[in-house]
């Protein structure tokens, strides 16, 4: 997939979701297996990427140049979703969030 550029202004967010797309497992490229998320700005407050599966939620604060990588599928079954990586973009409170994400599939086409 093409690189996706993101821009969040004050108050903007993205609800909890997963990057795995079920119907893609029958596509030629296969499902998304990996997400690479790149922060292109540092913001003063808010805008974290939140993973809440774990006992202690993981919050990644936007910082220019920071990169976060997570799987969408299970190692033992690369056609099955890994629910541990459901995530959300928390509301931007102060500043402007710029980011990019890239998704990698099982096969290159």
CSV table of N, CA and C in Angstrom, one decimal, residues 8-14 37 39 41-50 59-63 88-99:
chain,number,residue,atom,x,y,z
A,8,UNK,N,-3.5,15.6,12.3
A,8,UNK,CA,-4.6,15.8,13.4
A,8,UNK,C,-4.4,17.2,14.0
A,9,UNK,N,-5.5,17.9,14.0
A,9,UNK,CA,-5.6,19.2,14.6
A,9,UNK,C,-6.1,19.1,16.1
A,10,UNK,N,-6.1,20.1,16.8
A,10,UNK,CA,-6.6,20.1,18.2
A,10,UNK,C,-8.0,19.5,18.2
A,11,UNK,N,-8.2,18.5,19.1
A,11,UNK,CA,-9.5,17.8,19.3
A,11,UNK,C,-9.7,16.6,18.4
A,12,UNK,N,-8.8,16.4,17.4
A,12,UNK,CA,-9.0,15.3,16.5
A,12,UNK,C,-8.4,14.1,17.1
A,13,UNK,N,-8.9,12.9,16.8
A,13,UNK,CA,-8.5,11.6,17.3
A,13,UNK,C,-9.0,10.5,16.3
A,14,UNK,N,-8.6,9.3,16.6
A,14,UNK,CA,-9.1,8.1,15.8
A,14,UNK,C,-9.4,7.0,16.8
A,37,UNK,N,4.7,3.1,11.9
A,37,UNK,CA,4.1,4.4,12.2
A,37,UNK,C,5.2,5.4,12.5
A,39,UNK,N,6.3,9.3,13.4
A,39,UNK,CA,5.8,10.6,13.9
A,39,UNK,C,6.6,11.7,13.2
A,41,UNK,N,6.1,15.1,13.7
A,41,UNK,CA,6.1,16.3,14.5
A,41,UNK,C,6.1,15.9,16.0
A,42,UNK,N,6.5,16.9,16.8
A,42,UNK,CA,6.5,16.7,18.2
A,42,UNK,C,5.3,17.7,18.7
A,43,UNK,N,4.4,17.2,19.4
A,43,UNK,CA,3.3,18.0,19.9
A,43,UNK,C,3.4,18.2,21.4
A,44,UNK,N,2.8,19.3,21.8
A,44,UNK,CA,3.0,19.7,23.2
A,44,UNK,C,2.1,18.9,24.2
A,45,UNK,N,0.9,18.5,23.8
A,45,UNK,CA,0.1,17.7,24.7
A,45,UNK,C,-0.9,16.9,23.9
A,46,UNK,N,-1.1,15.6,24.3
A,46,UNK,CA,-2.1,14.7,23.7
A,46,UNK,C,-1.5,14.1,22.4
A,47,UNK,N,-2.4,13.4,21.7
A,47,UNK,CA,-2.0,12.8,20.4
A,47,UNK,C,-1.3,11.5,20.5
A,48,UNK,N,-1.2,10.9,21.7
A,48,UNK,CA,-0.5,9.7,21.8
A,48,UNK,C,-1.2,8.5,21.1
A,49,UNK,N,-0.4,7.5,20.7
A,49,UNK,CA,-1.0,6.3,20.2
A,49,UNK,C,-1.1,5.4,21.4
A,50,UNK,N,-2.3,4.9,21.6
A,50,UNK,CA,-2.6,4.1,22.8
A,50,UNK,C,-2.9,2.6,22.5
A,59,UNK,N,1.3,3.9,26.0
A,59,UNK,CA,1.0,5.2,25.3
A,59,UNK,C,2.3,5.7,24.7
A,60,UNK,N,2.3,5.9,23.4
A,60,UNK,CA,3.5,6.4,22.7
A,60,UNK,C,3.2,7.9,22.4
A,61,UNK,N,4.1,8.7,22.9
A,61,UNK,CA,4.0,10.2,22.7
A,61,UNK,C,4.6,10.6,21.4
A,62,UNK,N,3.9,11.4,20.7
A,62,UNK,CA,4.4,11.9,19.4
A,62,UNK,C,5.7,12.7,19.6
A,63,UNK,N,6.7,12.3,18.9
A,63,UNK,CA,8.0,13.0,18.9
A,63,UNK,C,8.6,12.9,17.5
A,88,UNK,N,-5.5,3.2,19.3
A,88,UNK,CA,-6.2,4.4,19.0
A,88,UNK,C,-5.3,5.6,19.0
A,89,UNK,N,-5.7,6.6,18.3
A,89,UNK,CA,-5.0,7.9,18.4
A,89,UNK,C,-5.8,8.8,19.3
A,90,UNK,N,-5.1,9.2,20.4
A,90,UNK,CA,-5.7,10.0,21.4
A,90,UNK,C,-5.9,11.4,20.9
A,91,UNK,N,-6.9,12.2,21.5
A,91,UNK,CA,-7.1,13.5,21.0
A,91,UNK,C,-5.9,14.4,21.2
A,92,UNK,N,-5.6,15.3,20.2
A,92,UNK,CA,-4.6,16.3,20.2
A,92,UNK,C,-5.1,17.4,21.1
A,93,UNK,N,-4.4,17.8,22.2
A,93,UNK,CA,-4.8,18.8,23.1
A,93,UNK,C,-4.1,20.1,22.8
A,94,UNK,N,-2.9,20.1,22.5
A,94,UNK,CA,-2.1,21.3,22.1
A,94,UNK,C,-1.1,21.0,21.1
A,95,UNK,N,-1.2,21.6,19.9
A,95,UNK,CA,-0.3,21.4,18.9
A,95,UNK,C,-0.9,20.8,17.6
A,96,UNK,N,-0.1,20.4,16.7
A,96,UNK,CA,-0.6,19.8,15.5
A,96,UNK,C,0.2,18.5,15.2
A,97,UNK,N,-0.5,17.4,15.0
A,97,UNK,CA,0.2,16.1,14.9
A,97,UNK,C,0.3,15.7,13.4
A,98,UNK,N,1.5,15.5,12.9
A,98,UNK,CA,1.7,15.0,11.6
A,98,UNK,C,2.4,13.7,11.7
A,99,UNK,N,1.9,12.7,10.9
A,99,UNK,CA,2.5,11.3,11.0
A,99,UNK,C,2.3,10.7,9.7
